[in-house]
Tab-separated table of C-alpha atoms and ligand atoms in Angstrom:
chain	number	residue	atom	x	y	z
A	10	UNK	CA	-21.138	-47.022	14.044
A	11	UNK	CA	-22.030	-44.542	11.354
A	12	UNK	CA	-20.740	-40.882	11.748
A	13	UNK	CA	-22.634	-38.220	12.761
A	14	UNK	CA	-21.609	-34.279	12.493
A	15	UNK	CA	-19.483	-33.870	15.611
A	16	UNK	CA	-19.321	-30.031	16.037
A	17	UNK	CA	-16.027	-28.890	17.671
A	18	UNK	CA	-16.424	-27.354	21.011
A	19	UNK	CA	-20.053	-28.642	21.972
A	20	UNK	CA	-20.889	-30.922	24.752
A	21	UNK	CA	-21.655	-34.373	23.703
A	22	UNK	CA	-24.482	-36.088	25.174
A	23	UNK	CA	-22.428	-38.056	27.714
A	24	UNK	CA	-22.216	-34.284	29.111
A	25	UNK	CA	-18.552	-33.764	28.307
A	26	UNK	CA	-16.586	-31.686	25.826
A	27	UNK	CA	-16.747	-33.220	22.025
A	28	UNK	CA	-13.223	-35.688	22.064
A	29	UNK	CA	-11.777	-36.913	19.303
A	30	UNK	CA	-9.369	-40.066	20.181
A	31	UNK	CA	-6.141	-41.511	17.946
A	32	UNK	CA	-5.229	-44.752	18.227
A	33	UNK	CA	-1.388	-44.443	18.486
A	34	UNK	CA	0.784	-41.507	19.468
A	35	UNK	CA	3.537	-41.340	16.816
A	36	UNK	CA	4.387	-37.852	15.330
A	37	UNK	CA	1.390	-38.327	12.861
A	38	UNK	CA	-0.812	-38.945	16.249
A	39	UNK	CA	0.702	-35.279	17.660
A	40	UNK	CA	-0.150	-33.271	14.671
A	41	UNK	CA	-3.466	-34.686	14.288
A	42	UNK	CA	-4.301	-34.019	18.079
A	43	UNK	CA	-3.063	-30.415	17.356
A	44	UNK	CA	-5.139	-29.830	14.526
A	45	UNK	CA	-7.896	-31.064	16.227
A	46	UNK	CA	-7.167	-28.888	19.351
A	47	UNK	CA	-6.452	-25.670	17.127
A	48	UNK	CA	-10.441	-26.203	16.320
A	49	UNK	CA	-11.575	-26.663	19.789
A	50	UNK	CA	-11.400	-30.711	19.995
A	51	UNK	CA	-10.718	-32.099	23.679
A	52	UNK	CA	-8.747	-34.815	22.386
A	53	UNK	CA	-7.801	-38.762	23.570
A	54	UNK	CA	-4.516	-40.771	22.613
A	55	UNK	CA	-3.832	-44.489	23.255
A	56	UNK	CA	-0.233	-45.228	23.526
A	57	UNK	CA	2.086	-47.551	25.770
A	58	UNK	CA	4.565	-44.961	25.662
A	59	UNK	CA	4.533	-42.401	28.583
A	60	UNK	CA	6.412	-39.967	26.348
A	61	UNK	CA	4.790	-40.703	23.239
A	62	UNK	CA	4.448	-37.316	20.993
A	63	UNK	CA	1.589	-37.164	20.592
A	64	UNK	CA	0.499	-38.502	24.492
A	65	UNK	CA	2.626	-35.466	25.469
A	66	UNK	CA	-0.294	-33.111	23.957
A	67	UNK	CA	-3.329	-34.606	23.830
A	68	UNK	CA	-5.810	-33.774	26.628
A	69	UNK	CA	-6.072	-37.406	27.681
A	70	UNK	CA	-3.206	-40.183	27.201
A	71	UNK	CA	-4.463	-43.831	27.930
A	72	UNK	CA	-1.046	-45.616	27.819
A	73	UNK	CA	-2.277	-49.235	27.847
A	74	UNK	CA	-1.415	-51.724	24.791
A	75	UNK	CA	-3.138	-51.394	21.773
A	76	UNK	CA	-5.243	-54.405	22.030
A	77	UNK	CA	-5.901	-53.645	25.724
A	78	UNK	CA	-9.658	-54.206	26.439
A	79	UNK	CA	-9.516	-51.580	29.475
A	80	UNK	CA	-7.579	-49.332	27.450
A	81	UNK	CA	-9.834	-49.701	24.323
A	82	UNK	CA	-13.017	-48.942	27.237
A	83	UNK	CA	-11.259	-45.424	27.999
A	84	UNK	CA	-11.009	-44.470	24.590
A	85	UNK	CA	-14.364	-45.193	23.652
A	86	UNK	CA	-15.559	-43.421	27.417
A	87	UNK	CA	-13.426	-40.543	25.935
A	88	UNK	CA	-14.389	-40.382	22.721
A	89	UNK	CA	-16.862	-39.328	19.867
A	90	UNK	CA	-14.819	-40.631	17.561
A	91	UNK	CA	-11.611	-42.060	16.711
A	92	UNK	CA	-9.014	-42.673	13.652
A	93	UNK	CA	-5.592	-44.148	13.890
A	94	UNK	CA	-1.716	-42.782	13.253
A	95	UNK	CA	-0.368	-45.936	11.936
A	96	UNK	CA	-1.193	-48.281	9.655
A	97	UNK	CA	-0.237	-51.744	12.375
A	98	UNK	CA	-2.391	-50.973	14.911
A	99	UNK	CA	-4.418	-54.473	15.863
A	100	UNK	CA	-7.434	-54.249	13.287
A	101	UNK	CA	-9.614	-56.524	15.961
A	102	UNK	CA	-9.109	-53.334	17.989
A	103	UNK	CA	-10.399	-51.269	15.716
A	104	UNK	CA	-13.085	-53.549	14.898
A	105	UNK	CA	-13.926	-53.457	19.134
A	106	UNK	CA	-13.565	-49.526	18.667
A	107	UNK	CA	-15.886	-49.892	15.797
A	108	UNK	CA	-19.108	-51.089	17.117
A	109	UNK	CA	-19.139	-48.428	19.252
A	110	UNK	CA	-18.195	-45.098	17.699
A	111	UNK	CA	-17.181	-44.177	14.506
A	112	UNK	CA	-14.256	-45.210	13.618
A	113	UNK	CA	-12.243	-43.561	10.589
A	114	UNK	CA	-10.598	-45.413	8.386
A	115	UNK	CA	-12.500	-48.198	9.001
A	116	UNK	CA	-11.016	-51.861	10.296
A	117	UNK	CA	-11.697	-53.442	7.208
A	118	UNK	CA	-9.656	-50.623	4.961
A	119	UNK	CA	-6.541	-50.410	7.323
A	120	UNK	CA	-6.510	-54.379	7.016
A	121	UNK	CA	-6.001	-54.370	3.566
A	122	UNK	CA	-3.140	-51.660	3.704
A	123	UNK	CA	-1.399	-53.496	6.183
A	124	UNK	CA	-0.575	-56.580	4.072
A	125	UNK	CA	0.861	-55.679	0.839
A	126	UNK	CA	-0.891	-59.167	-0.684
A	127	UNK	CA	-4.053	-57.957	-0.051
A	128	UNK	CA	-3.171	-54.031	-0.906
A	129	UNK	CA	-1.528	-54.877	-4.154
A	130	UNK	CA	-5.025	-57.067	-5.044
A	131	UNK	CA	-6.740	-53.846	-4.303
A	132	UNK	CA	-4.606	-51.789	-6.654
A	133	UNK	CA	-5.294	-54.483	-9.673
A	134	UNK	CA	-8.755	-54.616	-8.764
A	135	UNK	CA	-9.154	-50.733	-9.229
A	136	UNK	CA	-7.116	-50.926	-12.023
A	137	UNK	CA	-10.217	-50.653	-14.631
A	138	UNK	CA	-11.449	-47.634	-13.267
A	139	UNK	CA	-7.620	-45.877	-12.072
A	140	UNK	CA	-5.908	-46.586	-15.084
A	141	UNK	CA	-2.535	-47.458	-13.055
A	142	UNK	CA	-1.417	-51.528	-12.014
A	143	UNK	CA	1.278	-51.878	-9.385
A	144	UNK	CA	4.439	-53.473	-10.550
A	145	UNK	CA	4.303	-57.083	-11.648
A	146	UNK	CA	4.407	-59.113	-8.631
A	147	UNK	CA	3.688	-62.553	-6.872
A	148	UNK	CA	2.951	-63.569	-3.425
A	149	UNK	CA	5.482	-66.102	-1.711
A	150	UNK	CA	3.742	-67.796	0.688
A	151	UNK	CA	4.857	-71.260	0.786
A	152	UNK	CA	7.829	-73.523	-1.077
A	153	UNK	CA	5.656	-74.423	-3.923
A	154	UNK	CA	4.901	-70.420	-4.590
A	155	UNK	CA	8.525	-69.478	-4.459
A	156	UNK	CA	9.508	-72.410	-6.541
A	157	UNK	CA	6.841	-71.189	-9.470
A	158	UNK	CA	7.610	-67.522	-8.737
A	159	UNK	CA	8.106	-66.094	-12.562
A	160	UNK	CA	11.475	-65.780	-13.563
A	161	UNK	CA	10.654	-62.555	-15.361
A	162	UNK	CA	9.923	-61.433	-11.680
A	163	UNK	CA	14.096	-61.248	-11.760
A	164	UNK	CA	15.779	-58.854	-10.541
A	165	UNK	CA	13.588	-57.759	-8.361
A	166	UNK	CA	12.650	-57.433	-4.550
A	167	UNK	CA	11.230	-59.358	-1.987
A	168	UNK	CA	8.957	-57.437	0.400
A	169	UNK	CA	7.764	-59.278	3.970
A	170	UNK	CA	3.614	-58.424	3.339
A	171	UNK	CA	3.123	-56.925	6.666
A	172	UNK	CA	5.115	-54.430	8.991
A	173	UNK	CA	7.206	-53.298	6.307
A	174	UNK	CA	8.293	-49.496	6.172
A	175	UNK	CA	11.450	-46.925	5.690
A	176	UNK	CA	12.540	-49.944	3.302
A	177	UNK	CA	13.067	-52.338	6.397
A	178	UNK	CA	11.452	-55.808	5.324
A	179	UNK	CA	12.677	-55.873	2.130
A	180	UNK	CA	15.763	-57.338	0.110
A	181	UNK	CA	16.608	-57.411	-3.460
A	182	UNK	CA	17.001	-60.449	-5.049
A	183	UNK	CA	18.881	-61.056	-8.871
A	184	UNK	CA	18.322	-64.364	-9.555
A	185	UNK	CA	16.331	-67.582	-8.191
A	186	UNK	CA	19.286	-68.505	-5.447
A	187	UNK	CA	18.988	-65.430	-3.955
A	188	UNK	CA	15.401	-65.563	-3.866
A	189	UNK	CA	15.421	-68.097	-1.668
A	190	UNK	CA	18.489	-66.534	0.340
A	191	UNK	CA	16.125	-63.898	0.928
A	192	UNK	CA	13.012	-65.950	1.503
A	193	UNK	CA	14.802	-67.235	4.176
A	194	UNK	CA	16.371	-64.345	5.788
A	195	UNK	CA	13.249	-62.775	5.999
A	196	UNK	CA	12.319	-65.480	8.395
A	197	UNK	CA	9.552	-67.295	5.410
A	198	UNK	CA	6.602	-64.843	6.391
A	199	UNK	CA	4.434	-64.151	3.685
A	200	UNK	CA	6.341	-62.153	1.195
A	201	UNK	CA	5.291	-60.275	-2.630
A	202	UNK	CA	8.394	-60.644	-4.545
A	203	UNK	CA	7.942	-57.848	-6.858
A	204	UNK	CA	9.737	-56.856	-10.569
A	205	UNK	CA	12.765	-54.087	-9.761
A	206	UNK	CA	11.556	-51.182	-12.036
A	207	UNK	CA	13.731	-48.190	-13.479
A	208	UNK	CA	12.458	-45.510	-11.400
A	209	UNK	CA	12.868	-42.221	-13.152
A	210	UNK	CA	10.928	-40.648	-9.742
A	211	UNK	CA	8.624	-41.479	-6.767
A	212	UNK	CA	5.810	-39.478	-6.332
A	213	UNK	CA	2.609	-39.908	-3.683
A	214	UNK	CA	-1.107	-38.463	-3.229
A	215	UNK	CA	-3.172	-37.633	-0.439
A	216	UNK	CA	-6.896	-37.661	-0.801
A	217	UNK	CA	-9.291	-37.332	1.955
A	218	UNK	CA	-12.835	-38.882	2.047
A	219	UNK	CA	-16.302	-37.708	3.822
A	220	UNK	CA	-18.487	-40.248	5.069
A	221	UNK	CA	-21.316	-38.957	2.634
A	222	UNK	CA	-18.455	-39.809	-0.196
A	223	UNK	CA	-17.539	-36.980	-1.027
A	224	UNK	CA	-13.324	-37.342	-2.479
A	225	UNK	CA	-10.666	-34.302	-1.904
A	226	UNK	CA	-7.157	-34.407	-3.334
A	227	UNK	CA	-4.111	-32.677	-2.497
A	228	UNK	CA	-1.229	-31.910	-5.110
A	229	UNK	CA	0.925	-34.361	-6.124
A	230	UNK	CA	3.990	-34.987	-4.241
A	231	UNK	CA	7.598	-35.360	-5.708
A	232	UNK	CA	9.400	-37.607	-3.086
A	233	UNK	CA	13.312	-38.132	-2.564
A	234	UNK	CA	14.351	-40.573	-0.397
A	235	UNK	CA	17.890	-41.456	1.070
A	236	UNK	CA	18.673	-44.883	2.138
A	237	UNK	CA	14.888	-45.956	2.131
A	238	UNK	CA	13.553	-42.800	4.366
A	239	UNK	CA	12.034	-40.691	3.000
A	240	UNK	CA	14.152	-37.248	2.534
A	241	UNK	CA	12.716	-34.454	0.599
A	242	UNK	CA	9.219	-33.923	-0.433
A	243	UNK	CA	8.875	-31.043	-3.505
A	244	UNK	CA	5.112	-29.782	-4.076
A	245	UNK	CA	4.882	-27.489	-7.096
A	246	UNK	CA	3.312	-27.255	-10.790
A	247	UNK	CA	6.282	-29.388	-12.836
A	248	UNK	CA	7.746	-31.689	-10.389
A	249	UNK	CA	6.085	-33.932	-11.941
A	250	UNK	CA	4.988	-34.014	-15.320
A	251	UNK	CA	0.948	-32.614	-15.930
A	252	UNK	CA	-0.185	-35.426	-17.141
A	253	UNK	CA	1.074	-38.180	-14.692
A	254	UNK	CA	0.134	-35.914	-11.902
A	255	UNK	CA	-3.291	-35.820	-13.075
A	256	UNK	CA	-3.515	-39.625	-13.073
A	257	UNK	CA	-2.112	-39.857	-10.024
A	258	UNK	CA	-4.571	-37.641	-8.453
A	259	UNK	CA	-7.210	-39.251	-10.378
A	260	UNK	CA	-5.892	-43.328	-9.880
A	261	UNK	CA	-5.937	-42.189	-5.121
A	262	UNK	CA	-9.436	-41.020	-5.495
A	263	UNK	CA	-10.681	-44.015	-7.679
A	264	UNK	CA	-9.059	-46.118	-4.605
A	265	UNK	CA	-10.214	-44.310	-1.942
A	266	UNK	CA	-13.988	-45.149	-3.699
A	267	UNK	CA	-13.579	-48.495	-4.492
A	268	UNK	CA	-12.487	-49.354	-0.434
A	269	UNK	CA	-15.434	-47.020	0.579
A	270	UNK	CA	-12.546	-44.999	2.368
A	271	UNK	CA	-13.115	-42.738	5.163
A	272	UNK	CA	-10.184	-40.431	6.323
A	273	UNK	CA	-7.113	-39.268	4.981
A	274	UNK	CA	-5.611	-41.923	2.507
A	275	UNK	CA	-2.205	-41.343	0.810
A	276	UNK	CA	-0.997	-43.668	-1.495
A	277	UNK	CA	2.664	-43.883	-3.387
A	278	UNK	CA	3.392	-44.145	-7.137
A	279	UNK	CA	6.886	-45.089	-8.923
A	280	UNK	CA	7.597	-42.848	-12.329
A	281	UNK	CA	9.190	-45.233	-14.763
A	282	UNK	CA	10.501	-45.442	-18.274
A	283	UNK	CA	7.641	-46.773	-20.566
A	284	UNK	CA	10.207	-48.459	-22.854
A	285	UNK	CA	9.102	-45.526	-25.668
A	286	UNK	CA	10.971	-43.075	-24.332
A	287	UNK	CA	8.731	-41.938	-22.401
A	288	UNK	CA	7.286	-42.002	-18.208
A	289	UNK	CA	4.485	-44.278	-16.998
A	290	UNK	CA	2.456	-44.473	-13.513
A	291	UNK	CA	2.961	-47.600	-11.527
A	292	UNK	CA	1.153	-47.692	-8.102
A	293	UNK	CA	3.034	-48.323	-5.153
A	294	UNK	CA	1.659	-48.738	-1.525
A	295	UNK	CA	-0.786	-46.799	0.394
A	296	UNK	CA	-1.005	-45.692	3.839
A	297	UNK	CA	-4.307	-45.468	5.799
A	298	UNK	CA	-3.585	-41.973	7.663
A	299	UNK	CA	-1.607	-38.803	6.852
A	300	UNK	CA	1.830	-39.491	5.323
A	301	UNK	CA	5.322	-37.693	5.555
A	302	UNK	CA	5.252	-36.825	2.121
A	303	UNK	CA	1.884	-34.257	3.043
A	304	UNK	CA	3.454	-32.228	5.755
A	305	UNK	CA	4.109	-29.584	3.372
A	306	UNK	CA	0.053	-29.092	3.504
A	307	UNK	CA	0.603	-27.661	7.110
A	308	UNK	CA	1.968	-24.302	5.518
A	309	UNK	CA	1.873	-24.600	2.108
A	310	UNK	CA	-1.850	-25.221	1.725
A	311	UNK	CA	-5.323	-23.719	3.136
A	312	UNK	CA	-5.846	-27.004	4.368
A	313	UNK	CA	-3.599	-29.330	5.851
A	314	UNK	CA	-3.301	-33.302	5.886
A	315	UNK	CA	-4.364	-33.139	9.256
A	316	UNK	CA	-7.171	-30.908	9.691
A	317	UNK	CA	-8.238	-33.157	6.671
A	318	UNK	CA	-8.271	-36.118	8.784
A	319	UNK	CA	-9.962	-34.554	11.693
A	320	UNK	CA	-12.683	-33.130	9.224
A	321	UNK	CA	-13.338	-36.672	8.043
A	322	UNK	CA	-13.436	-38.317	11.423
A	323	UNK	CA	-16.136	-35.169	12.587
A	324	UNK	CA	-18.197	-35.474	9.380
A	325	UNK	CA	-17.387	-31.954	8.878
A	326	UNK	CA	-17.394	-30.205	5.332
A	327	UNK	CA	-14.012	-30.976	2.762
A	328	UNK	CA	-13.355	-28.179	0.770
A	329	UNK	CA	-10.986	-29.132	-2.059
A	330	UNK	CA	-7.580	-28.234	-1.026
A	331	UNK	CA	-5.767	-24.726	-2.488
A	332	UNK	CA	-2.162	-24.933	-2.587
A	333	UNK	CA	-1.087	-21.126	-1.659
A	334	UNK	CA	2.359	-21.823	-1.900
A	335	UNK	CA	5.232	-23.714	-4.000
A	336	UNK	CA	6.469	-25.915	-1.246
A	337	UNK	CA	9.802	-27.990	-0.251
A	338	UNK	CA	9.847	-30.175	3.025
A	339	UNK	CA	13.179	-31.483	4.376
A	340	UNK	CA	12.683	-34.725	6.830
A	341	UNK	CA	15.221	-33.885	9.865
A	342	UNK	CA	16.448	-36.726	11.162
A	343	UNK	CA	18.426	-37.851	14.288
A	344	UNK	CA	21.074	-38.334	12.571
A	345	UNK	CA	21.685	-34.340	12.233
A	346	UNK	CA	21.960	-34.477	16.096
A	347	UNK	CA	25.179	-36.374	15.782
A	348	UNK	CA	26.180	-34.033	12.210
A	349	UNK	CA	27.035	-30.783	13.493
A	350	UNK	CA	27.986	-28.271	10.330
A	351	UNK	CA	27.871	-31.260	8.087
A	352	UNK	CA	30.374	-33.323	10.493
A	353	UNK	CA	30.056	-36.685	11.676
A	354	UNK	CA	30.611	-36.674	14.875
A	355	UNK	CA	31.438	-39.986	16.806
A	356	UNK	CA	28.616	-42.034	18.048
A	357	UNK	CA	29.825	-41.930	21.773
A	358	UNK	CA	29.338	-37.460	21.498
A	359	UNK	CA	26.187	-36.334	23.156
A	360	UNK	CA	23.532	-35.104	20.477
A	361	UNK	CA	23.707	-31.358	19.786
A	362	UNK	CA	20.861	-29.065	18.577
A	363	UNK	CA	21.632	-28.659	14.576
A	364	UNK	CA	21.948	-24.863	13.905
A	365	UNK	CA	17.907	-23.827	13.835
A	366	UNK	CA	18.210	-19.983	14.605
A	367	UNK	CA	20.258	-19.929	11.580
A	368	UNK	CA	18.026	-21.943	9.526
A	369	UNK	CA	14.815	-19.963	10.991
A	370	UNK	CA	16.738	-17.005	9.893
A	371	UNK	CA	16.304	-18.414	6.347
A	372	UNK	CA	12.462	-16.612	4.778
A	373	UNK	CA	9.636	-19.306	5.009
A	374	UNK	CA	11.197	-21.564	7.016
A	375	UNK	CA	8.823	-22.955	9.226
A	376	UNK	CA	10.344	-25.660	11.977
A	377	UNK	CA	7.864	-28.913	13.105
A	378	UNK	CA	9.746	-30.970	15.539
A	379	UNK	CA	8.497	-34.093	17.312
A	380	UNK	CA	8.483	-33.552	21.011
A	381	UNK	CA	10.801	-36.503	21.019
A	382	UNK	CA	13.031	-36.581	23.802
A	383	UNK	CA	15.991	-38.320	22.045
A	384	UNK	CA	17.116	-38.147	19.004
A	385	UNK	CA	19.009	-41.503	17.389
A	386	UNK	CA	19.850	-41.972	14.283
A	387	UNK	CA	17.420	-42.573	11.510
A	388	UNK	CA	14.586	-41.623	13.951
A	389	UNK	CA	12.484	-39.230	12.934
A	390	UNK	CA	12.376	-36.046	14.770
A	391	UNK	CA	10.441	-33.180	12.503
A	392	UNK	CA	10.275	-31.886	9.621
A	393	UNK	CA	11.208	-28.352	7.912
A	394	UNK	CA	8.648	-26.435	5.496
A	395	UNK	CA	9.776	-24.124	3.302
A	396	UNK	CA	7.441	-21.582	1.385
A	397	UNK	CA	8.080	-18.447	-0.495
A	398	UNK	CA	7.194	-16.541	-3.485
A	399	UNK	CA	8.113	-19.111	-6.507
A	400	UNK	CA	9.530	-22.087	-7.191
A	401	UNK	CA	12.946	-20.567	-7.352
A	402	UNK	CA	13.144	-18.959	-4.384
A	403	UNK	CA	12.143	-22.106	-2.392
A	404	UNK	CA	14.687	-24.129	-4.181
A	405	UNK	CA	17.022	-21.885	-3.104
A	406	UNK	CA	15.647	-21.171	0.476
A	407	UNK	CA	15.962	-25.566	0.436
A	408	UNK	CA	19.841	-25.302	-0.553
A	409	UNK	CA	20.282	-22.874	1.874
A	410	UNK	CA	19.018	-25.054	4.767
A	411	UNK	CA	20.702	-27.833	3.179
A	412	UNK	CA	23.927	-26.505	3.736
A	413	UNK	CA	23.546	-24.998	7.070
A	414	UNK	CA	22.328	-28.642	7.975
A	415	UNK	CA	24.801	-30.625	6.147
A	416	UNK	CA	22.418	-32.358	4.233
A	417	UNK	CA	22.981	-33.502	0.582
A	418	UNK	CA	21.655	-30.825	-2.131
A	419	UNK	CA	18.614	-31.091	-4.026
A	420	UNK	CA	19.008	-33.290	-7.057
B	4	ADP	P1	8.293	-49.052	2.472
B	4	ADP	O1	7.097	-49.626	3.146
B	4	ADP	O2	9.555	-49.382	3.156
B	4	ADP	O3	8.136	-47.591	2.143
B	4	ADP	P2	8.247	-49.445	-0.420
B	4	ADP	O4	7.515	-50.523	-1.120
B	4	ADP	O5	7.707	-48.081	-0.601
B	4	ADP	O6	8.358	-49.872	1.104
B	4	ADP	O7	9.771	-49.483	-0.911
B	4	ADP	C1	10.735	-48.570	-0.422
B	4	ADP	C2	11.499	-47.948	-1.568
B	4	ADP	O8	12.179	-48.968	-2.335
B	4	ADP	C3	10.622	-47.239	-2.578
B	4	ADP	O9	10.338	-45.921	-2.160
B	4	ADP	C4	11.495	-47.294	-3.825
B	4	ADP	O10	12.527	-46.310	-3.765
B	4	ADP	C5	12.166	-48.650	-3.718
B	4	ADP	N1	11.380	-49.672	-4.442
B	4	ADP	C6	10.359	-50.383	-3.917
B	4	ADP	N2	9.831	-51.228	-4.826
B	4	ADP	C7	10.512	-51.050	-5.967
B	4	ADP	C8	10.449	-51.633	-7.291
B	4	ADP	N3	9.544	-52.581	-7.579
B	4	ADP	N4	11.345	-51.210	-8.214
B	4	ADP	C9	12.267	-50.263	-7.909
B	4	ADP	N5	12.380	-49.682	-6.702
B	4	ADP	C10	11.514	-50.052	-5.725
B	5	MG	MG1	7.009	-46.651	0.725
């Protein structure tokens, strides 16, 4: 169904309270229902889990399976219109959601970012017009396509197409027997082995897209990450070099066009040496919803990632996005449960609170935590903005937090 404007806080003509519904109820799922609510959306999540962050807040939680045809009836019942958190969510269920509201993205666009085979077509296809190619690559599908897989391919890594993410799915391979090794291990699903690149940085972009076409980006995004999660996310004018970031922002909105994109779209980039000395823009992966890297938008920006996506998804204006502040987000975690002052405690101890009065006490600090009632290691449980004044001063505001949450220090 094609969007209409869905003004917040009217009655729709079913006689209820304009909804706006989520299709999973991740952390991404929480903030969107909170932006949504903070403009006077009654709001709907779908989500098998009872305590599901973002079920926690909504107004309505449906906690059936995804694919659930009851389920999927409630929603629609619920809603005016609906997006999604995550990028696995069935797309037949999405296409069911489709042909009776609006649905934004669309089935066909978070099909094609769920298989990296597909996406990484995409990203050559748009290539022309973006200016940026993902890294050489080939899809392993069968015995005869590993066997021809170019050896200039080597080293490089093997990525499962689907259900990848946090660098789970993938292995790096150096030569043709571990290829294979890997193939293998990786159970033979469809794979894209791709070329191992010297990274000199990772950056990412968000864009969001209006039905009537209309393209938005946000700053570009410096990105560190630790072990394959993402760890620290640095927003400010030199993180990354003018010129790439203009390309960047230019190559996500050229993408978002070309898949007729609705919603909030991020996608990631690699920085690498050109072989002259100098940096070039390879495109990564994208993800069809707000990412990690844009939670900086919340406070750092006059319009956030989120209220982006609910924008979209109400066919409500998109002003182009002001950045108000130089910005540094820290990813917290579960792991800092278990870390107390920097010290790894031993797996049996019972999670403690890291030290947040202290790092509150810290000037622009601004605390987003999850709702999650657990915290594990390597599970995500919020995230810590950090504005101020100038770059300096939020470098040093990040050290400070650092410390207090004994974290590694900027590089
Ligand atoms: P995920 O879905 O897990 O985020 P990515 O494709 O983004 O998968 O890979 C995770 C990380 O692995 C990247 O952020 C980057 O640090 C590293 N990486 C991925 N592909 C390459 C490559 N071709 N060359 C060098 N490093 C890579
Ligand atoms: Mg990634």
């Amino acid at each position: 169904m094609t969007a209409k404007v869905l003004l917040p806080g009217a009655m729709n003509d079913r006689g209820q309270p304009t909804t706006l519904g989520v299709m999973g109820g991740g952390q991404l799922g929480r903030m969107f229902v909170q932006a949504a609510q903070a403009m006077g959306y009654f709001t709907a999540v779908l989500d098998p889990d009872p305590a599901s962050p973002a079920g926690l807040v909504a107004h309505w939680h449906i906690q059936t399976p995804y694919d659930d045809e009851q389920g999927l009836a409630q929603l629609m019942q619920r809603c005016d219109a609906i997006t999604t958190e995550f990028e696995n969510v069935p797309a037949p269920a999405l296409v069911t959601l489709g042909a009776h509201r609006p649905v934004a993205p669309a089935a066909s666009c978070v099909a094609v970012a769920q298989d990296r085979i597909q996406e990484k077509a995409h990203f050559v296809q748009c290539g022309p017009v973006s200016g940026v190619y993902p890294a050489p690559y080939a899809a392993i599908e069968s015995d005869a396509l590993l066997a021809a897989a170019p050896a200039d391919l080597l080293p490089g890594i093997l990525k499962t197409a689907r259900l990848g993410y946090d660098g789970k799915g993938q292995v790096r391979v150096n030569d043709r027997a571990g290829l294979a090794a890997a193939w293998e291990r990786l159970g033979r699903v469809p794979c894209v082995l791709e070329k191992l690149l010297p990274l000199q940085a990772e950056c990412s972009v968000i864009v969001a897209r209006g039905a009537d076409g209309q393209v938005v980006t946000f700053p570009v995004q410096k990105n560190t990450h630790h072990d394959g999660i993402l760890a620290v996310t640095e927003v400010f004018g030199g993180a990354v070099p003018a010129a790439l970031a203009e390309r960047a922002r230019a190559s996500t909105a050229a993408i978002a066009r070309h898949l007729n994109y609705v919603g909030v779209l991020c996608v990631e980039y690699f920085v690498v040496d050109d072989g002259r000395g100098g940096s070039d823009l390879v495109v990564n992966e994208m993800a069809p919803r707000p990412h990690n890297s844009g939670h900086h938008t919340q406070d750092a920006c006059d319009l956030s990632q989120f209220e982006a996506q609910v924008r979209a998804l109400a066919g409500l204006p998109l002003p182009e996005p002001r950045q108000h502040s130089p910005a540094i987000m820290l990813n917290l975690l579960g792991d800092l449960w278990f870390n107390p002052n920097g010290v790894r405690a031993q797996a049996s101890e019972q999670p403690v609170s890291p030290p947040w009065a202290q790092v509150l006490a810290l000037p622009g600090t601004h605390l987003h935590l999850y709702g999650k009632l657990s915290a594990r290691p390597g599970r995500k449980m919020g995230h810590l903005n950090i504005t101020g004044e100038s770059v300096q001063q939020v470098r040093e505001t990040a050290a400070r937090a650092l410390a207090l949450l004994g974290l590694p220090p900027l590089a």
